[in-house]
PDB file of C-alpha atoms in Angstrom:
ATOM      1  CA  MET A 212       0.000   0.000   0.000  1.00 43.00           C
ATOM      2  CA  ASN A 213       1.448   3.388  -0.942  1.00 47.00           C
ATOM      3  CA  ASP A 214       1.876   6.355   1.404  1.00 52.00           C
ATOM      4  CA  GLU A 215      -0.792   8.403  -0.372  1.00 55.00           C
ATOM      5  CA  ARG A 216      -3.544   5.855   0.267  1.00 52.00           C
ATOM      6  CA  LEU A 217      -2.470   5.437   3.874  1.00 52.00           C
ATOM      7  CA  ARG A 218      -2.771   9.188   4.396  1.00 56.00           C
ATOM      8  CA  GLN A 219      -6.200   9.294   2.755  1.00 56.00           C
ATOM      9  CA  ALA A 220      -7.390   6.460   4.991  1.00 54.00           C
ATOM     10  CA  TRP A 221      -5.999   8.174   8.085  1.00 53.00           C
ATOM     11  CA  ARG A 222      -7.803  11.401   7.307  1.00 57.00           C
ATOM     12  CA  SER A 223     -11.182   9.670   6.990  1.00 56.00           C
ATOM     13  CA  ALA A 224     -10.704   7.377   9.990  1.00 57.00           C
ATOM     14  CA  PRO A 225     -12.078   7.995  13.493  1.00 57.00           C
ATOM     15  CA  HIS A 226      -9.853   9.818  15.974  1.00 62.00           C
ATOM     16  CA  SER A 227     -10.106   9.337  19.724  1.00 64.00           C
ATOM     17  CA  ASP A 228      -9.996  12.151  22.280  1.00 68.00           C
ATOM     18  CA  ALA A 229      -8.304   9.832  24.776  1.00 73.00           C
ATOM     19  CA  PRO A 230      -4.561  10.362  25.417  1.00 78.00           C
ATOM     20  CA  LEU A 231      -2.365   8.480  22.967  1.00 78.00           C
ATOM     21  CA  PRO A 232      -0.376   5.480  24.206  1.00 81.00           C
ATOM     22  CA  ASP A 233       3.182   6.215  25.299  1.00 82.00           C
ATOM     23  CA  ALA A 234       5.801   5.945  22.564  1.00 79.00           C
ATOM     24  CA  ASP A 235       7.683   3.439  24.733  1.00 82.00           C
ATOM     25  CA  ASP A 236       4.734   1.070  24.353  1.00 83.00           C
ATOM     26  CA  PHE A 237       5.160   1.056  20.575  1.00 79.00           C
ATOM     27  CA  THR A 238       8.900   0.470  20.956  1.00 79.00           C
ATOM     28  CA  ALA A 239       8.225  -2.431  23.317  1.00 80.00           C
ATOM     29  CA  LEU A 240       5.656  -3.801  20.862  1.00 77.00           C
ATOM     30  CA  LEU A 241       8.202  -3.795  18.036  1.00 75.00           C
ATOM     31  CA  ASP A 242      10.802  -5.396  20.325  1.00 75.00           C
ATOM     32  CA  GLY A 243       8.371  -8.094  21.452  1.00 74.00           C
ATOM     33  CA  ARG A 244       8.620  -6.985  25.097  1.00 82.00           C
ATOM     34  CA  LEU A 245       4.925  -6.341  25.779  1.00 77.00           C
ATOM     35  CA  ASP A 246       3.040  -8.908  27.825  1.00 80.00           C
ATOM     36  CA  PRO A 247       0.040 -10.464  26.015  1.00 74.00           C
ATOM     37  CA  ALA A 248      -2.564  -8.333  27.782  1.00 79.00           C
ATOM     38  CA  ARG A 249      -0.849  -5.012  27.032  1.00 83.00           C
ATOM     39  CA  ARG A 250      -0.094  -6.140  23.491  1.00 77.00           C
ATOM     40  CA  GLU A 251      -3.740  -6.945  22.793  1.00 74.00           C
ATOM     41  CA  ALA A 252      -4.869  -3.666  24.365  1.00 81.00           C
ATOM     42  CA  LEU A 253      -2.430  -1.651  22.256  1.00 80.00           C
ATOM     43  CA  LEU A 254      -3.394  -3.401  19.024  1.00 76.00           C
ATOM     44  CA  ALA A 255      -7.066  -2.856  19.858  1.00 75.00           C
ATOM     45  CA  ARG A 256      -6.360   0.862  20.274  1.00 80.00           C
ATOM     46  CA  VAL A 257      -4.542   0.904  16.932  1.00 76.00           C
ATOM     47  CA  ALA A 258      -7.542  -0.784  15.315  1.00 69.00           C
ATOM     48  CA  GLU A 259     -10.000   1.857  16.524  1.00 73.00           C
ATOM     49  CA  ASP A 260      -7.932   5.050  16.483  1.00 75.00           C
ATOM     50  CA  ALA A 261      -6.168   6.396  13.393  1.00 74.00           C
ATOM     51  CA  ASP A 262      -3.801   8.514  15.523  1.00 78.00           C
ATOM     52  CA  ALA A 263      -2.531   5.406  17.314  1.00 78.00           C
ATOM     53  CA  ALA A 264      -2.212   3.607  13.965  1.00 76.00           C
ATOM     54  CA  LEU A 265      -0.169   6.528  12.631  1.00 77.00           C
ATOM     55  CA  MET A 266       2.121   6.391  15.680  1.00 78.00           C
ATOM     56  CA  LEU A 267       2.734   2.696  15.033  1.00 78.00           C
ATOM     57  CA  GLN A 268       3.404   3.384  11.359  1.00 75.00           C
ATOM     58  CA  MET A 269       5.910   6.121  12.254  1.00 76.00           C
ATOM     59  CA  ALA A 270       7.620   3.913  14.814  1.00 76.00           C
ATOM     60  CA  MET A 271       8.074   1.203  12.183  1.00 75.00           C
ATOM     61  CA  GLU A 272       9.365   3.652   9.567  1.00 73.00           C
ATOM     62  CA  LEU A 273      11.906   5.031  12.025  1.00 73.00           C
ATOM     63  CA  ARG A 274      12.959   1.529  13.047  1.00 69.00           C
ATOM     64  CA  ALA A 275      13.448   0.523   9.412  1.00 70.00           C
ATOM     65  CA  ALA A 276      15.473   3.681   8.734  1.00 69.00           C
ATOM     66  CA  ALA A 277      17.664   3.031  11.775  1.00 66.00           C
ATOM     67  CA  GLU A 278      18.302  -0.551  10.676  1.00 64.00           C
ATOM     68  CA  ALA A 279      19.232   0.589   7.180  1.00 65.00           C
ATOM     69  CA  ALA A 280      21.634   3.189   8.598  1.00 63.00           C
ATOM     70  CA  VAL A 281      23.637   0.630  10.598  1.00 59.00           C
ATOM     71  CA  ALA A 282      23.566  -2.206   8.061  1.00 55.00           C
ATOM     72  CA  PRO A 283      27.131  -3.180   7.004  1.00 56.00           C
ATOM     73  CA  PRO A 284      28.129  -2.874   3.314  1.00 55.00           C
ATOM     74  CA  THR A 285      27.144  -6.056   1.533  1.00 50.00           C
ATOM     75  CA  ALA A 286      30.527  -6.297  -0.170  1.00 48.00           C
ATOM     76  CA  SER A 287      32.277  -6.756   3.188  1.00 48.00           C
ATOM     77  CA  VAL A 288      29.921  -9.389   4.548  1.00 48.00           C
ATOM     78  CA  THR A 289      30.028 -13.129   3.984  1.00 48.00           C
ATOM     79  CA  ARG A 290      26.477 -14.257   4.520  1.00 50.00           C
ATOM     80  CA  LEU A 291      26.240 -17.862   5.635  1.00 47.00           C
ATOM     81  CA  ARG A 292      22.455 -18.002   5.784  1.00 49.00           C
ATOM     82  CA  PRO A 293      19.566 -15.694   4.911  1.00 45.00           C
ATOM     83  CA  ARG A 294      19.158 -13.010   7.521  1.00 46.00           C
ATOM     84  CA  ALA A 295      16.092 -13.553   9.677  1.00 45.00           C
ATOM     85  CA  ARG A 296      13.247 -11.196   9.019  1.00 46.00           C
ATOM     86  CA  PRO A 297      12.884  -8.826  12.013  1.00 50.00           C
ATOM     87  CA  PRO A 298       9.998 -10.080  14.169  1.00 48.00           C
ATOM     88  CA  TRP A 299       8.264  -6.692  14.158  1.00 49.00           C
ATOM     89  CA  ARG A 300       7.846  -6.411  10.400  1.00 51.00           C
ATOM     90  CA  TRP A 301       4.576  -8.345  10.336  1.00 49.00           C
ATOM     91  CA  LEU A 302       3.117  -5.340  12.143  1.00 57.00           C
ATOM     92  CA  GLN A 303       3.651  -3.169   9.082  1.00 54.00           C
ATOM     93  CA  ALA A 304       1.026  -5.028   7.076  1.00 51.00           C
ATOM     94  CA  LEU A 305      -1.214  -5.163  10.135  1.00 54.00           C
ATOM     95  CA  ALA A 306      -0.997  -1.418  10.752  1.00 56.00           C
ATOM     96  CA  ALA A 307      -1.707  -0.678   7.105  1.00 52.00           C
ATOM     97  CA  SER A 308      -4.708  -2.990   7.017  1.00 50.00           C
ATOM     98  CA  LEU A 309      -6.093  -1.609  10.287  1.00 50.00           C
ATOM     99  CA  LEU A 310      -5.649   1.949   9.120  1.00 50.00           C
ATOM    100  CA  VAL A 311      -7.498   1.199   5.909  1.00 48.00           C
ATOM    101  CA  ALA A 312     -10.198  -0.764   7.717  1.00 46.00           C
ATOM    102  CA  VAL A 313     -11.124   2.127  10.012  1.00 45.00           C
ATOM    103  CA  GLY A 314     -10.992   4.541   7.095  1.00 45.00           C
ATOM    104  CA  ALA A 315     -12.577   2.351   4.442  1.00 38.00           C
ATOM    105  CA  ALA A 316     -14.928   5.095   3.291  1.00 33.00           C
ATOM    106  CA  VAL A 317     -12.034   6.777   1.524  1.00 35.00           C
ATOM    107  CA  TRP A 318     -12.241   4.242  -1.302  1.00 32.00           C
ATOM    108  CA  LEU A 319     -15.806   5.347  -2.095  1.00 31.00           C
ATOM    109  CA  ARG A 320     -14.978   8.923  -3.049  1.00 35.00           C
ATOM    110  CA  PRO A 321     -12.299  10.710  -5.098  1.00 37.00           C
ATOM    111  CA  PRO A 322      -9.179  11.747  -3.162  1.00 39.00           C
ATOM    112  CA  PRO A 323      -9.230  15.420  -2.100  1.00 43.00           C
ATOM    113  CA  GLN A 324      -7.000  17.518  -4.332  1.00 41.00           C
ATOM    114  CA  ASP A 325      -5.551  19.521  -1.461  1.00 40.00           C
ATOM    115  CA  VAL A 326      -3.875  16.602   0.272  1.00 43.00           C
ATOM    116  CA  LEU A 327      -2.242  14.517  -2.444  1.00 43.00           C
ATOM    117  CA  ARG A 328       1.523  14.276  -2.436  1.00 46.00           C
ATOM    118  CA  SER A 329       2.013  15.296  -6.070  1.00 51.00           C
ATOM    119  CA  SER A 330       5.406  15.972  -7.627  1.00 55.00           C
ATOM    120  CA  ALA A 331       4.631  19.691  -7.477  1.00 56.00           C
ATOM    121  CA  THR A 332       3.856  19.459  -3.765  1.00 62.00           C
ATOM    122  CA  ALA A 333       6.954  17.372  -3.076  1.00 67.00           C
ATOM    123  CA  ALA A 334       9.157  19.962  -4.780  1.00 71.00           C
ATOM    124  CA  LEU A 335       8.086  22.561  -2.208  1.00 83.00           C
ATOM    125  CA  ILE A 336       8.799  20.413   0.849  1.00 91.00           C
ATOM    126  CA  GLU A 337      11.839  21.590   2.837  1.00 95.00           C
ATOM    127  CA  PRO A 338      13.745  19.673   3.929  1.00 94.00           C
ATOM    128  CA  PRO A 339      12.805  17.168   1.210  1.00 92.00           C
ATOM    129  CA  ASP A 340      11.254  13.910   2.325  1.00 88.00           C
ATOM    130  CA  GLY A 341      14.074  11.494   3.164  1.00 89.00           C
ATOM    131  CA  ALA A 342      16.732  14.230   3.324  1.00 92.00           C
ATOM    132  CA  ARG A 343      20.058  13.524   5.055  1.00 94.00           C
ATOM    133  CA  LEU A 344      21.271  16.653   6.837  1.00 96.00           C
ATOM    134  CA  THR A 345      24.538  17.547   8.565  1.00 96.00           C
ATOM    135  CA  ALA A 346      22.768  19.898  10.991  1.00 96.00           C
ATOM    136  CA  ALA A 347      19.297  20.488  12.356  1.00 96.00           C
ATOM    137  CA  PRO A 348      17.112  22.275   9.781  1.00 96.00           C
ATOM    138  CA  THR A 349      16.593  26.000  10.262  1.00 96.00           C
ATOM    139  CA  ARG A 350      13.117  26.005   8.745  1.00 95.00           C
ATOM    140  CA  LEU A 351      10.300  23.784   7.508  1.00 97.00           C
ATOM    141  CA  ARG A 352       8.417  24.610   4.323  1.00 95.00           C
ATOM    142  CA  TRP A 353       5.440  23.045   2.539  1.00 94.00           C
ATOM    143  CA  ALA A 354       2.970  23.640  -0.293  1.00 90.00           C
ATOM    144  CA  ALA A 355       0.048  26.025   0.205  1.00 90.00           C
ATOM    145  CA  GLN A 356      -3.302  24.235   0.306  1.00 87.00           C
ATOM    146  CA  PRO A 357      -6.513  25.677  -1.197  1.00 88.00           C
ATOM    147  CA  GLY A 358      -8.967  26.842   1.427  1.00 88.00           C
ATOM    148  CA  VAL A 359      -6.561  26.414   4.346  1.00 89.00           C
ATOM    149  CA  ALA A 360      -6.062  29.579   6.391  1.00 90.00           C
ATOM    150  CA  ARG A 361      -3.746  28.351   9.150  1.00 92.00           C
ATOM    151  CA  TYR A 362      -1.292  25.499   9.560  1.00 93.00           C
ATOM    152  CA  GLN A 363       0.269  23.727  12.519  1.00 92.00           C
ATOM    153  CA  VAL A 364       3.453  21.642  12.418  1.00 93.00           C
ATOM    154  CA  ARG A 365       4.362  18.700  14.634  1.00 90.00           C
ATOM    155  CA  LEU A 366       7.861  17.218  14.877  1.00 92.00           C
ATOM    156  CA  TYR A 367       8.502  13.689  16.176  1.00 87.00           C
ATOM    157  CA  ASP A 368      11.764  12.037  17.197  1.00 84.00           C
ATOM    158  CA  ALA A 369      13.016   8.512  16.478  1.00 78.00           C
ATOM    159  CA  ARG A 370      10.834   7.116  19.270  1.00 75.00           C
ATOM    160  CA  ALA A 371       7.748   8.651  17.650  1.00 75.00           C
ATOM    161  CA  GLU A 372       7.486  11.095  20.560  1.00 81.00           C
ATOM    162  CA  LEU A 373       6.275  14.625  19.909  1.00 85.00           C
ATOM    163  CA  ILE A 374       9.210  16.968  20.586  1.00 90.00           C
ATOM    164  CA  TRP A 375       7.842  20.198  19.129  1.00 92.00           C
ATOM    165  CA  GLN A 376       4.517  21.637  18.037  1.00 92.00           C
ATOM    166  CA  SER A 377       4.180  25.036  16.409  1.00 93.00           C
ATOM    167  CA  ASP A 378       1.548  27.650  17.019  1.00 93.00           C
ATOM    168  CA  PRO A 379      -0.996  27.968  14.177  1.00 92.00           C
ATOM    169  CA  VAL A 380       0.453  30.102  11.366  1.00 94.00           C
ATOM    170  CA  ALA A 381      -0.847  31.511   8.088  1.00 94.00           C
ATOM    171  CA  ALA A 382       2.507  31.207   6.290  1.00 94.00           C
ATOM    172  CA  VAL A 383       3.658  28.049   4.498  1.00 94.00           C
ATOM    173  CA  GLU A 384       7.008  27.970   6.254  1.00 94.00           C
ATOM    174  CA  LEU A 385       8.286  28.078   9.805  1.00 94.00           C
ATOM    175  CA  LYS A 386      11.661  29.039  11.189  1.00 94.00           C
ATOM    176  CA  ILE A 387      12.849  26.629  13.860  1.00 94.00           C
ATOM    177  CA  ASP A 388      14.098  28.493  16.922  1.00 93.00           C
ATOM    178  CA  GLU A 389      17.523  27.728  18.377  1.00 94.00           C
ATOM    179  CA  SER A 390      16.060  26.114  21.480  1.00 93.00           C
ATOM    180  CA  THR A 391      14.186  23.574  19.369  1.00 93.00           C
ATOM    181  CA  ARG A 392      17.151  23.056  17.034  1.00 95.00           C
ATOM    182  CA  GLY A 393      19.245  22.242  20.085  1.00 94.00           C
ATOM    183  CA  ARG A 394      16.957  19.291  20.770  1.00 93.00           C
ATOM    184  CA  ILE A 395      17.446  17.881  17.269  1.00 95.00           C
ATOM    185  CA  GLY A 396      20.499  15.670  17.574  1.00 94.00           C
ATOM    186  CA  ASN A 397      21.717  12.886  15.333  1.00 93.00           C
ATOM    187  CA  GLY A 398      18.962  10.535  14.268  1.00 90.00           C
ATOM    188  CA  ASP A 399      15.734  10.243  12.314  1.00 89.00           C
ATOM    189  CA  TYR A 400      12.785  12.627  12.595  1.00 91.00           C
ATOM    190  CA  LEU A 401       9.284  12.882  11.164  1.00 88.00           C
ATOM    191  CA  TRP A 402       7.250  16.047  10.729  1.00 90.00           C
ATOM    192  CA  ARG A 403       3.666  16.622   9.702  1.00 88.00           C
ATOM    193  CA  VAL A 404       1.674  19.697   8.653  1.00 90.00           C
ATOM    194  CA  GLU A 405      -1.922  19.849   9.855  1.00 88.00           C
ATOM    195  CA  TRP A 406      -4.750  22.211   9.050  1.00 84.00           C
ATOM    196  CA  ALA A 407      -5.405  24.192  12.226  1.00 72.00           C
ATOM    197  CA  GLY A 408      -8.908  23.425  13.465  1.00 64.00           C
ATOM    198  CA  ALA A 409      -9.522  20.606  10.951  1.00 60.00           C
ATOM    199  CA  GLU A 410      -9.218  17.241  12.668  1.00 58.00           C
ATOM    200  CA  GLY A 411      -7.138  14.746  10.695  1.00 56.00           C
ATOM    201  CA  ALA A 412      -6.372  16.838   7.599  1.00 69.00           C
ATOM    202  CA  GLY A 413      -2.765  17.486   6.710  1.00 81.00           C
ATOM    203  CA  LEU A 414       0.407  16.729   4.765  1.00 85.00           C
ATOM    204  CA  GLY A 415       3.055  14.190   5.657  1.00 81.00           C
ATOM    205  CA  PRO A 416       4.575  12.730   7.659  1.00 82.00           C
ATOM    206  CA  TYR A 417       7.907  13.610   6.050  1.00 88.00           C
ATOM    207  CA  ARG A 418      11.205  12.169   7.231  1.00 88.00           C
ATOM    208  CA  PHE A 419      14.688  13.628   7.570  1.00 92.00           C
ATOM    209  CA  GLU A 420      17.890  12.346   9.135  1.00 93.00           C
ATOM    210  CA  VAL A 421      20.537  14.385  10.947  1.00 94.00           C
ATOM    211  CA  SER A 422      24.076  12.981  10.860  1.00 92.00           C
ATOM    212  CA  ARG A 423      26.853  15.325  11.945  1.00 85.00           C
TER     213      ARG A 423
END
């Protein structure tokens, strides 16, 4: 399933007002450290809440990026047997299917034009999705969306924890203050642009990596 369809499903899915599960719970789920009762409770929350499903999806994307970053060059490795598939990867298909299940209505109508990740939209994203940076970014920029008056940006760290949330702004870019930049160390990050006051609508998440 591609990112665009996942985002469409997330926007049309139900969102709970209850506090989101702790990011450590998702990490423990991927590591196989949750006891059966907590595991079932967390997966049930993912099945009924698109925000929890998105957190799981982000946690898996960050985990995959971290694994790719530390993988040794294939030319220097003598592989004696196929490498075991990480035990958490089955969750990727599960999260995608759950996210689509709770947002199934999206398949019955055309996708909204203001939220598609088109090539024109992608060209305006700064830093670009998947960028590798040598320092924390000084600003975030995105494409203007028809009918949207104010935007709000959320930045997540490699544990899928929210580390910064902007005030609603009318502009399509935000300068990142030095205090926030100081919290952006080496590692992977995800950021998302949301329409202020419109539950679930937005662009992203977009990923960047900082490696000094």
